[in-house]
Tab-separated table of C-alpha atoms in Angstrom:
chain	number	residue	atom	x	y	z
A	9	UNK	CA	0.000	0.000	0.000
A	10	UNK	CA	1.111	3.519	-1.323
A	11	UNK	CA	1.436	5.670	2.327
A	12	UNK	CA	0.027	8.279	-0.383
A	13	UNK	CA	-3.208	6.716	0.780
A	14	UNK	CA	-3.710	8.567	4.031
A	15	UNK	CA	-3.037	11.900	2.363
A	16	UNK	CA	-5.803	10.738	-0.213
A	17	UNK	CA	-7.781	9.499	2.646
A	18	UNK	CA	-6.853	13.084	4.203
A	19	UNK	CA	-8.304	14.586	1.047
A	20	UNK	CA	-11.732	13.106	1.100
A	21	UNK	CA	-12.351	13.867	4.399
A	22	UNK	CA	-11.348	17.784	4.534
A	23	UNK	CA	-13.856	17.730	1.259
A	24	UNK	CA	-16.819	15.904	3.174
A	25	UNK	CA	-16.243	18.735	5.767
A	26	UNK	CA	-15.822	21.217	3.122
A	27	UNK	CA	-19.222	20.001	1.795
A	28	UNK	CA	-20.468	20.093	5.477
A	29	UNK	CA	-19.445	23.429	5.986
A	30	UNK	CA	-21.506	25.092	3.122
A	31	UNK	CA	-24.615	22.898	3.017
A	32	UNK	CA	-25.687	22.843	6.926
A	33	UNK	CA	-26.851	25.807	8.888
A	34	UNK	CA	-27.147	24.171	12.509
A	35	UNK	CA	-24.156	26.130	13.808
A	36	UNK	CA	-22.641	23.656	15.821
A	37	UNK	CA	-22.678	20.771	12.811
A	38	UNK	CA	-20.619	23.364	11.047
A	39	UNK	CA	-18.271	24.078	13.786
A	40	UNK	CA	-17.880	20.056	13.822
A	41	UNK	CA	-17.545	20.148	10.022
A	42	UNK	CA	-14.774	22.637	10.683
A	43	UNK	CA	-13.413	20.218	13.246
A	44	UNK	CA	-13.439	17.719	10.561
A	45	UNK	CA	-11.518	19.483	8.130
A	46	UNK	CA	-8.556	19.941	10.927
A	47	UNK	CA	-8.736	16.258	11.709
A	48	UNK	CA	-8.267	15.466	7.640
A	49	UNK	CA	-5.032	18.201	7.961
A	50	UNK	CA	-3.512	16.572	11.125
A	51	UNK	CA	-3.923	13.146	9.618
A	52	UNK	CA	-1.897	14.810	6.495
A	53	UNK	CA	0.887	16.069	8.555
A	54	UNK	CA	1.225	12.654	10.347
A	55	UNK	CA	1.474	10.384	7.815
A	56	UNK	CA	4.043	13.100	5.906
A	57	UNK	CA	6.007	12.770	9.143
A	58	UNK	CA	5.789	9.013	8.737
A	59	UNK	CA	7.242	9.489	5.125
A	60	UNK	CA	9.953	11.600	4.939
A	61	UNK	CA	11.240	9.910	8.410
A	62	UNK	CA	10.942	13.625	9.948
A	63	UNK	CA	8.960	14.360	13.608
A	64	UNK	CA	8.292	18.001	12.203
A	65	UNK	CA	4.976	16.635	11.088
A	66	UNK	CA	3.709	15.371	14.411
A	67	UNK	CA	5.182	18.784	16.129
A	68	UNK	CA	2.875	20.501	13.770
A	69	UNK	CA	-0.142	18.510	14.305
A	70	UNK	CA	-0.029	18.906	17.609
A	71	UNK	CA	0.126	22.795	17.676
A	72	UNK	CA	-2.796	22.366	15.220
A	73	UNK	CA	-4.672	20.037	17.785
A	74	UNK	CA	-3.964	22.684	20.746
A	75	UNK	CA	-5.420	25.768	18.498
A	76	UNK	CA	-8.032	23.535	17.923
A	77	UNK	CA	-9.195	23.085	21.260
A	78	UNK	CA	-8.874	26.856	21.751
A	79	UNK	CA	-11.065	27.248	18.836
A	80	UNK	CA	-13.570	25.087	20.031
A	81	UNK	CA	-14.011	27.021	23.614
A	82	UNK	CA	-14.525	30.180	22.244
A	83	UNK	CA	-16.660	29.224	19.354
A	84	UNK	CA	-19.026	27.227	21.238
A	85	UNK	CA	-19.361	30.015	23.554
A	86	UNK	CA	-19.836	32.249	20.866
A	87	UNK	CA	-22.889	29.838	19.982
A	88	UNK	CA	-24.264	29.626	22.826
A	89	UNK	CA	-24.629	33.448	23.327
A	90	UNK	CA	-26.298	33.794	19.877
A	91	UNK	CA	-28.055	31.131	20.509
A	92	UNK	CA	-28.913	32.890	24.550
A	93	UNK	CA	-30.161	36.286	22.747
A	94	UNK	CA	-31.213	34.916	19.412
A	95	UNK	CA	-33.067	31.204	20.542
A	96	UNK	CA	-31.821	30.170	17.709
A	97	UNK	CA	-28.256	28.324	16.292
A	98	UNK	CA	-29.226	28.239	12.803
A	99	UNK	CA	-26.563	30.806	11.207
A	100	UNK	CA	-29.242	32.316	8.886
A	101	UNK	CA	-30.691	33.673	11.349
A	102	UNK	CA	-27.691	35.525	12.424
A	103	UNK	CA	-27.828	38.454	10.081
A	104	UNK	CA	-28.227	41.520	11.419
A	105	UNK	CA	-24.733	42.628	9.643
A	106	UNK	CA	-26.642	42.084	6.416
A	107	UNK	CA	-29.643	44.797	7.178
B	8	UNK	CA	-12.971	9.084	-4.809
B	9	UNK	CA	-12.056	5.577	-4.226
B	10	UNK	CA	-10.742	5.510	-7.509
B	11	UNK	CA	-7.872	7.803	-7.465
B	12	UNK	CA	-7.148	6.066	-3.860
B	13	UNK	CA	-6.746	2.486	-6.122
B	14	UNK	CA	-4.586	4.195	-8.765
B	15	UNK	CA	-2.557	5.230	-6.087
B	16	UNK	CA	-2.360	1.964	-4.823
B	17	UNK	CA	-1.373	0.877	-7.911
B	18	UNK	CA	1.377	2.864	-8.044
B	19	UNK	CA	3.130	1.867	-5.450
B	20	UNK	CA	4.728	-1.317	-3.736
B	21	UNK	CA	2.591	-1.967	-0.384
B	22	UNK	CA	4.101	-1.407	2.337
B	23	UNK	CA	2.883	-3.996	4.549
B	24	UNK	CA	-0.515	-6.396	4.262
B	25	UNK	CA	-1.778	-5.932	7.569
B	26	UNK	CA	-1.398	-1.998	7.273
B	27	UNK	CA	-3.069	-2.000	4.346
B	28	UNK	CA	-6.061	-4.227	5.194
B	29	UNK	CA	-6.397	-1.880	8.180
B	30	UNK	CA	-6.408	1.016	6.115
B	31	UNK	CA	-9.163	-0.045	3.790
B	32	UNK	CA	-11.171	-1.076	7.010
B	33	UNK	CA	-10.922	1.756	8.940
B	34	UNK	CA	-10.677	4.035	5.929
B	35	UNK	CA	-14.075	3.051	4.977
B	36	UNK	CA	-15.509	3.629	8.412
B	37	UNK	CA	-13.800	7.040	8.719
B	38	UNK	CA	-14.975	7.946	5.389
B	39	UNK	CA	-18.675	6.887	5.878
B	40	UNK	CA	-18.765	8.657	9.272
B	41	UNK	CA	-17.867	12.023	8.145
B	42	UNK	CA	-20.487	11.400	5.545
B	43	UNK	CA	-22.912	10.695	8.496
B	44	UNK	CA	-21.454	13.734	10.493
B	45	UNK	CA	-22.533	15.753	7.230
B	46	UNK	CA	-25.781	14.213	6.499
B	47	UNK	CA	-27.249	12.950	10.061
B	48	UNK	CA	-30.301	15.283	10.674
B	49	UNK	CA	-29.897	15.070	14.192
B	50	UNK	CA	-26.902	17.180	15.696
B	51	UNK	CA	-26.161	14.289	18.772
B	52	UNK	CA	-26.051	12.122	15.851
B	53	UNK	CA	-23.348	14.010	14.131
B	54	UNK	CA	-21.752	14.039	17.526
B	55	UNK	CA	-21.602	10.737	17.410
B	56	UNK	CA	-20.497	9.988	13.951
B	57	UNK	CA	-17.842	12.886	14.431
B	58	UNK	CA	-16.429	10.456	18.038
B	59	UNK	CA	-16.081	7.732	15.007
B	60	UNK	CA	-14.195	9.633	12.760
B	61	UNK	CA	-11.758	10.783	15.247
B	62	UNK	CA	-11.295	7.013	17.334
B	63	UNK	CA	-10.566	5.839	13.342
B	64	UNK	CA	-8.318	8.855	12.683
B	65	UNK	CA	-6.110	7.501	16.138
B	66	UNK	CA	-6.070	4.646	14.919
B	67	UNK	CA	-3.918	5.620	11.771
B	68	UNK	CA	-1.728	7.883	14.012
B	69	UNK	CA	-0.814	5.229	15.678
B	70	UNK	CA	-0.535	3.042	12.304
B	71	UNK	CA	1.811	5.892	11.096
B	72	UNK	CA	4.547	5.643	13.890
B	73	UNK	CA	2.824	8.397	16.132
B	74	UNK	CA	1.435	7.340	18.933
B	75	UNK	CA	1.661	10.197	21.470
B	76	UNK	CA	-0.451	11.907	19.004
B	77	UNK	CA	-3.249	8.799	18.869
B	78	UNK	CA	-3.135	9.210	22.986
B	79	UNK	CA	-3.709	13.021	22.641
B	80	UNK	CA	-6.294	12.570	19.584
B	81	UNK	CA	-8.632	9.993	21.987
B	82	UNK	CA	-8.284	12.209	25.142
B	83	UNK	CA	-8.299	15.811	23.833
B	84	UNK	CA	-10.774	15.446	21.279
B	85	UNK	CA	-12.323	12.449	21.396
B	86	UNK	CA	-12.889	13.077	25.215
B	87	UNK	CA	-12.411	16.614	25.789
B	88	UNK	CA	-13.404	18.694	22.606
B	89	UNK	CA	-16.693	16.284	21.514
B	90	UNK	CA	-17.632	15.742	25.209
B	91	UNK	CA	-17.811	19.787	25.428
B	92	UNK	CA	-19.736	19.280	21.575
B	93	UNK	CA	-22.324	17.519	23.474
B	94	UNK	CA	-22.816	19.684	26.425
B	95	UNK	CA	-23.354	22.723	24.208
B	96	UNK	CA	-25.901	20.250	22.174
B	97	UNK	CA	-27.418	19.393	25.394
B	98	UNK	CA	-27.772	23.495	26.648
B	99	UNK	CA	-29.077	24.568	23.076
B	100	UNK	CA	-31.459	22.377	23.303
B	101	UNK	CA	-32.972	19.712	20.759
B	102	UNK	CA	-35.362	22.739	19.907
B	103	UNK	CA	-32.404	24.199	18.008
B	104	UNK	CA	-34.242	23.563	15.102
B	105	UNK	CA	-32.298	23.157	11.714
B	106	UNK	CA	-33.959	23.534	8.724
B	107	UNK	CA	-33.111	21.164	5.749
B	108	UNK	CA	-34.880	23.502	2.866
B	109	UNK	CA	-32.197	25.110	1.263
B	110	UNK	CA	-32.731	28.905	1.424
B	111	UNK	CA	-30.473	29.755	-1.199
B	112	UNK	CA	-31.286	28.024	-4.500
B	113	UNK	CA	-28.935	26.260	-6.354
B	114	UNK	CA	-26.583	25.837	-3.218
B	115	UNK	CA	-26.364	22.204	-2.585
B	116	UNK	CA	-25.915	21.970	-6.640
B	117	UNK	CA	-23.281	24.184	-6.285
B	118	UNK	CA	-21.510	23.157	-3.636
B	119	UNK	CA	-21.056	19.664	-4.956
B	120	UNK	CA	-19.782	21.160	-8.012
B	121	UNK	CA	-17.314	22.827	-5.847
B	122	UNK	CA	-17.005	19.574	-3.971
B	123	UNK	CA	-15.698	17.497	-7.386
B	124	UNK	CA	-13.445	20.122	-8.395
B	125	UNK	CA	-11.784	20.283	-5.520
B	126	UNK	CA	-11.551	16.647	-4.922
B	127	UNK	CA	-10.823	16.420	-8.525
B	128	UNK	CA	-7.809	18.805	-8.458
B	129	UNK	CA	-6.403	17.635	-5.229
B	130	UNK	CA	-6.647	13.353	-6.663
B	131	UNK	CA	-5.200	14.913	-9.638
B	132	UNK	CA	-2.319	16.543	-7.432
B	133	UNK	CA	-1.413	14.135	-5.351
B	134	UNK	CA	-1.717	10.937	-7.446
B	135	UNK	CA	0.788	12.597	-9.599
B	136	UNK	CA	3.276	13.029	-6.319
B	137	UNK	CA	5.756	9.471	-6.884
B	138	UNK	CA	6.790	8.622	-3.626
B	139	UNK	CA	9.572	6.053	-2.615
B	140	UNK	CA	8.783	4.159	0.080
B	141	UNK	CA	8.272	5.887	3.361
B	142	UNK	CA	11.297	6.644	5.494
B	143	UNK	CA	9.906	5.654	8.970
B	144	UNK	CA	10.365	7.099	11.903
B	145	UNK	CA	11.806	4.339	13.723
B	146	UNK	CA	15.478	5.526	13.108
B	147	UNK	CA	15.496	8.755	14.538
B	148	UNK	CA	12.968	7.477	17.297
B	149	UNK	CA	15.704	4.950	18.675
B	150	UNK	CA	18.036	8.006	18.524
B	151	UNK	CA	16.326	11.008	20.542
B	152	UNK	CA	14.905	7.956	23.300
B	153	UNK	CA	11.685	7.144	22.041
B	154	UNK	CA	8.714	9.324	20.151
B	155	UNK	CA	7.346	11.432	22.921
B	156	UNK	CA	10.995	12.588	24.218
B	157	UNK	CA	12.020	13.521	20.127
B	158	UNK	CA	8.321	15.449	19.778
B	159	UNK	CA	9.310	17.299	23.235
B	160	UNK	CA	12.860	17.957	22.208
B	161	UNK	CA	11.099	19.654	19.116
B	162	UNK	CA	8.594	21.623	20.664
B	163	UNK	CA	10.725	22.732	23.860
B	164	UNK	CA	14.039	23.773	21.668
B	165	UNK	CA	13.084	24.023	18.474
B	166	UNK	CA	9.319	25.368	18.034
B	167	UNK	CA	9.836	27.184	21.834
B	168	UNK	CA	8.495	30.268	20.266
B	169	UNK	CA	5.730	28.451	18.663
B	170	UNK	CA	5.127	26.917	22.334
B	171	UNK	CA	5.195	30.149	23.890
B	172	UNK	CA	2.473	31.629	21.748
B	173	UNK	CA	0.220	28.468	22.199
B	174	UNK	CA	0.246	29.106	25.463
B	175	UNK	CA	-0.958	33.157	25.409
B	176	UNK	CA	-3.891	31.361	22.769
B	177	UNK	CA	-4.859	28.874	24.935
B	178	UNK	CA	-5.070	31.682	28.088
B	179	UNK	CA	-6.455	33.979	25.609
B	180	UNK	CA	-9.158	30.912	24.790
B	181	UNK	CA	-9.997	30.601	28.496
B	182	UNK	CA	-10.421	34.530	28.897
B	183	UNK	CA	-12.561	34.443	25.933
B	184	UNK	CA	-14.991	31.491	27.061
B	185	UNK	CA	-15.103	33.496	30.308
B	186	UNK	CA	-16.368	36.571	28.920
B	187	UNK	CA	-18.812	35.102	26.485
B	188	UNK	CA	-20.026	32.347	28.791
B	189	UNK	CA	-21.123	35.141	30.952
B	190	UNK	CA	-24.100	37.457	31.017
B	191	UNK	CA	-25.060	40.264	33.323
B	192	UNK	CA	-28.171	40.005	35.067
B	193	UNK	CA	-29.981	42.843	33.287
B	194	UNK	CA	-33.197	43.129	36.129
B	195	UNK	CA	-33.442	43.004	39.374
B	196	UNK	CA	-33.375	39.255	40.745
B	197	UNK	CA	-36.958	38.629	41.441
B	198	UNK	CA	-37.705	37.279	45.078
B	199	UNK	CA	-40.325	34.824	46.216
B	200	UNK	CA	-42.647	37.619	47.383
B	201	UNK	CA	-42.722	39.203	43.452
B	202	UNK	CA	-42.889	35.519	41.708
B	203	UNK	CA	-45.939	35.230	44.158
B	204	UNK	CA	-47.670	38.357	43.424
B	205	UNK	CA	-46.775	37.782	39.544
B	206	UNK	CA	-49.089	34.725	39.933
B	207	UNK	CA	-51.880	35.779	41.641
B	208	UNK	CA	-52.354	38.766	39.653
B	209	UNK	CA	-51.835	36.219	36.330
B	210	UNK	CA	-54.141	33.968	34.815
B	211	UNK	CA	-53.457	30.586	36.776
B	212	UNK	CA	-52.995	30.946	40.236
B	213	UNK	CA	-52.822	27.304	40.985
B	214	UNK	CA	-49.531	26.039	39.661
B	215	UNK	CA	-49.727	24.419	35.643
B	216	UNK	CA	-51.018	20.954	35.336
B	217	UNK	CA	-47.917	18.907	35.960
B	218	UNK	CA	-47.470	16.449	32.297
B	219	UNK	CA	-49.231	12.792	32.917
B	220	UNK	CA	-52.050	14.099	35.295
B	221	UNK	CA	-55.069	11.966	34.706
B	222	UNK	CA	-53.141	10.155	32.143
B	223	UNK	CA	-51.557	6.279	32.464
B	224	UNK	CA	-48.013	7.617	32.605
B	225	UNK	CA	-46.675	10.136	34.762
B	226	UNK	CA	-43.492	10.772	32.390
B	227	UNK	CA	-42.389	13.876	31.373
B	228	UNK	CA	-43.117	13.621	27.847
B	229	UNK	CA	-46.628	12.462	28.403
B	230	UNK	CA	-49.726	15.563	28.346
B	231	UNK	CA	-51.900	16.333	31.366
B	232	UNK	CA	-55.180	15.046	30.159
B	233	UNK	CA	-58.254	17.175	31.286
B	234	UNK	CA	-61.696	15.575	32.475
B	235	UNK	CA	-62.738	15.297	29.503
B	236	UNK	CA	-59.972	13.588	28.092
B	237	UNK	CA	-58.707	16.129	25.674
B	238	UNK	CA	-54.233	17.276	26.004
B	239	UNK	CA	-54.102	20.068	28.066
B	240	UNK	CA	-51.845	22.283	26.315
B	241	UNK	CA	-50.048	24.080	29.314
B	242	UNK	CA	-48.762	20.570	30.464
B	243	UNK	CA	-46.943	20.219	27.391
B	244	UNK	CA	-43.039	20.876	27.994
B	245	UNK	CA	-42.330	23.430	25.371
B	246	UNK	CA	-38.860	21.755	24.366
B	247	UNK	CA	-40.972	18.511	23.906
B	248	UNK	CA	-43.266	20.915	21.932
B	249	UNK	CA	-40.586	22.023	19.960
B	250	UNK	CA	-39.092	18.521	19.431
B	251	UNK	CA	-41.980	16.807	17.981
B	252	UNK	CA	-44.585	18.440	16.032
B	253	UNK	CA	-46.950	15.867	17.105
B	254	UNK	CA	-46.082	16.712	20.368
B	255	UNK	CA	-45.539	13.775	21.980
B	256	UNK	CA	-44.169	10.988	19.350
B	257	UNK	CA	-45.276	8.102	21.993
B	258	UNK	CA	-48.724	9.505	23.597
B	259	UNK	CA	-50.933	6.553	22.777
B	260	UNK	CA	-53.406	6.974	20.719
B	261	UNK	CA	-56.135	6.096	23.011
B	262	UNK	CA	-54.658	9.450	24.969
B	263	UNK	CA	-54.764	11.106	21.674
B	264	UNK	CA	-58.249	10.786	20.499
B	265	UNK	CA	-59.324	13.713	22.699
B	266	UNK	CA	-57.995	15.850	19.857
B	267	UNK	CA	-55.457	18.230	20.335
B	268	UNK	CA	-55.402	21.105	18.190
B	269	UNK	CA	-53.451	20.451	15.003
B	270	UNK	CA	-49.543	21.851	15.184
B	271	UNK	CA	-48.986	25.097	14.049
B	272	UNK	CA	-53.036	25.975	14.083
B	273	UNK	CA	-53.788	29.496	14.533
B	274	UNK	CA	-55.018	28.891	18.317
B	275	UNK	CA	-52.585	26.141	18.589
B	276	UNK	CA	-49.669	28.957	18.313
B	277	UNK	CA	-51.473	31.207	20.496
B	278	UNK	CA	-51.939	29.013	23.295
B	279	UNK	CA	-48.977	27.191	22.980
B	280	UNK	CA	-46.987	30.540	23.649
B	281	UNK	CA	-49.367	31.749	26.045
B	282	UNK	CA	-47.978	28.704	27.608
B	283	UNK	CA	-44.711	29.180	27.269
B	284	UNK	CA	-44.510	32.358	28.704
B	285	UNK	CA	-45.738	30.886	31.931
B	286	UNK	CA	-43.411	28.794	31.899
B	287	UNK	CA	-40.910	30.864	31.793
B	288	UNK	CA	-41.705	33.230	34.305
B	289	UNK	CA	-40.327	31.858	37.998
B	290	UNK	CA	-37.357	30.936	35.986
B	291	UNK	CA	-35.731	34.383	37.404
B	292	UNK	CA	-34.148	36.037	34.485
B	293	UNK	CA	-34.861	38.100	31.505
B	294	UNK	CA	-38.325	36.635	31.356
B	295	UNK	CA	-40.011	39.124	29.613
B	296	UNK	CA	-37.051	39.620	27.010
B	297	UNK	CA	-37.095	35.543	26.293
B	298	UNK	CA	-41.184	35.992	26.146
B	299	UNK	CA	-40.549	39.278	23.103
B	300	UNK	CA	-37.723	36.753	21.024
B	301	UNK	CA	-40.602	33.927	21.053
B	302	UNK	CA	-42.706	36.574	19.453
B	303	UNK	CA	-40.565	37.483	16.959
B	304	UNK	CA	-39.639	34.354	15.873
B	305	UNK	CA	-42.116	32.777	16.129
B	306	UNK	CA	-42.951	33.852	12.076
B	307	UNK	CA	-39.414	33.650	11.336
B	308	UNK	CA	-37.455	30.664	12.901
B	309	UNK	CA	-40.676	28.975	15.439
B	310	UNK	CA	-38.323	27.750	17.530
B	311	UNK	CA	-39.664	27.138	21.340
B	312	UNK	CA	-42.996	28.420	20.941
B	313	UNK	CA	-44.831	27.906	17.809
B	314	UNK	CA	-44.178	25.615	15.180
B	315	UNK	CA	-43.573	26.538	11.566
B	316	UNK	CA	-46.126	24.599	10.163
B	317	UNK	CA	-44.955	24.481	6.507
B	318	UNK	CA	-41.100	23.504	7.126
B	319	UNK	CA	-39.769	20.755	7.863
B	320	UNK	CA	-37.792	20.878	11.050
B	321	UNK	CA	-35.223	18.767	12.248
B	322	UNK	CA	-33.841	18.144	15.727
């Protein structure tokens, strides 16, 4: 098996949250579509660690993991305060930028 | 997509059997899951799916020679990041309702357009990509003491800057979910004596028929029945309310046949909201402005209160 696999692998998933990203509008299934796409980018940088015999790869992925979780605390708090004043997490219903 | 994963396969020696009949396995899985976390109408069950994708995705870290990163991917995320998923799920409510009609036409055409072309151009890129087989980490893991000291040698010398700044983020995160995560109590807190007075001077002094009174079950997501055997609407929990347009999916029918009003009926809405405002009040806060955003949307989004009748709503 071609270790090119994972990247491919790597590939299909970032697209499926990609996809995610742009068709739903529950706030938080984006957010984990976002999440998704990371995953598919750390799983890239691990398996080019693996193949060019270099631990840069797993240094970065786990710098990406960390902002990650950062992400994830602020952004779900975001949520949950639109969600507190709007009663809603669907983002087309955030638009008050838009009017 | 599986296609341009075979020609690379053919391109290549293997690089073990066992790897590569993991791979396929666990490929599929992860691959079908983040189709599910896409696709699932529910967002628990995305949750869920999402937990899949990320135990299969430590799996191949620790395939690929990392496995201080397959630890940290099953405890931070899987256990940490998707555990804090659900509790946000879990506040929001299952009335955060998600609609599944797309409100700007052509978009799910176009995004799979975008979705081919992309996958189309990155196949194209990286089948093209000849690589030797891998170098392996085993080498230079042997060398620095094993993979968790070389990683920390990295990050501590090397990427110290890098580390530095990770840690002002991850302060900067905390500060953040601090501020957000809290709200200023806008009113005065409303004591027992006010919550009191509220109710006498309301409609229902007596406290709102508690859900299964008179009926076989005394479970939360069963209706009060009245004497006559009809739902009494200001049992109904308005989450429940907002979950199921039927109401209640497993009332019985027997408990149904006193007709309730049909969802999203003219003095369905009214009375449902009527309802919910009660509710609301002895919760303490911001009553009033929670009762004047069920108002509003209750044309637009119908989230707690009324139902949109002609949408389709998932949970």
């Amino acid at each position: 098996m071609d270790p090119m696999n994972y990247i491919v692998l790597a590939a299909i998933v970032f697209t499926i949250g990609a996809v995610g990203v742009l068709v739903r509008r529950n706030a938080i299934i984006v957010f984990m579509c976002v999440e998704l796409m990371l995953n598919a980018c750390n799983l890239a940088f691990v398996s080019f660690a693996r193949m060019h015999g270099n631990i840069e790869g797993q240094v970065i992925a786990f710098f990406v993991m960390v902002v990650a979780a950062a992400e994830v605390v602020v952004g779900l708090a975001i949520i949950m305060q639109v969600f507190r004043t709007r009663r809603s997490a669907s983002v087309d219903d955030a638009n008050l930028l838009r009017h | 997509m599986t296609a341009a994963a075979a020609q690379a396969t053919a391109l290549a020696a293997p690089v073990s059997g066992a790897e590569s009949a993991a791979f396929w396995i666990i490929g599929t899985i992860v691959v079908l899951a983040a189709m599910g976390v896409v696709c699932s109408r529910k967002p628990v069950y995305s949750a869920l799916m999402m937990a899949v994708v990320m135990i299969g995705l430590a799996a191949f870290y620790g395939i690929n020679q990392a496995p201080f990163l397959m630890v940290v991917q099953i405890v931070v995320y899987t256990g940490a990041v998707l555990m804090l998923f659900l509790f946000v799920l879990m506040l929001v409510g299952v009335s955060s309702a998600d609609s599944l009609v797309e409100t700007i036409r052509g978009q799910r055409v176009l995004t799979a357009v975008i979705a081919v072309c992309f996958l189309g151009a990155l196949g194209l890129g990286l089948t093209r990509i000849a690589v030797a087989e891998p170098a392996g980490l085993a080498a230079g893991t042997a060398a620095a003491g094993g993979n968790v000291p070389w990683i920390a040698g990295e990050i501590i010398y090397r990427y110290v800057i890098a580390f530095e700044a990770t840690g002002a983020l991850l302060v900067t995160a905390v500060l953040g979910g601090l501020v957000l995560a809290h709200s200023e109590r806008l009113k005065r807190r409303r004591t027992q004596k006010d919550l009191s007075q509220e109710r006498v001077r309301g409609d229902h002094v007596a406290p709102l028929p508690a859900p299964g009174t008179y009926a076989r079950h005394n479970a939360i997501d069963m209706p009060a029945l009245l004497p006559d055997g009809s739902v009494a609407e200001l049992s109904l929990n308005p989450v429940l309310t907002a979950r199921d347009p039927r109401y209640q999916s497993r009332v019985p029918d027997d408990v149904r046949l006193g007709a309730a009003p049909e969802p999203g009926g003219a003095s369905d809405s009214a009375t449902s909201k009527e309802g919910h405002a009660l509710r609301e009040g002895p919760n303490g806060d911001g009553d009033s402005g929670a009762a004047v955003a069920d108002g509003t949307d209750g044309d637009g989004g119908g989230t707690a209160g009324g139902q949109g009748a002609g949408r389709s709503w998932t949970r």
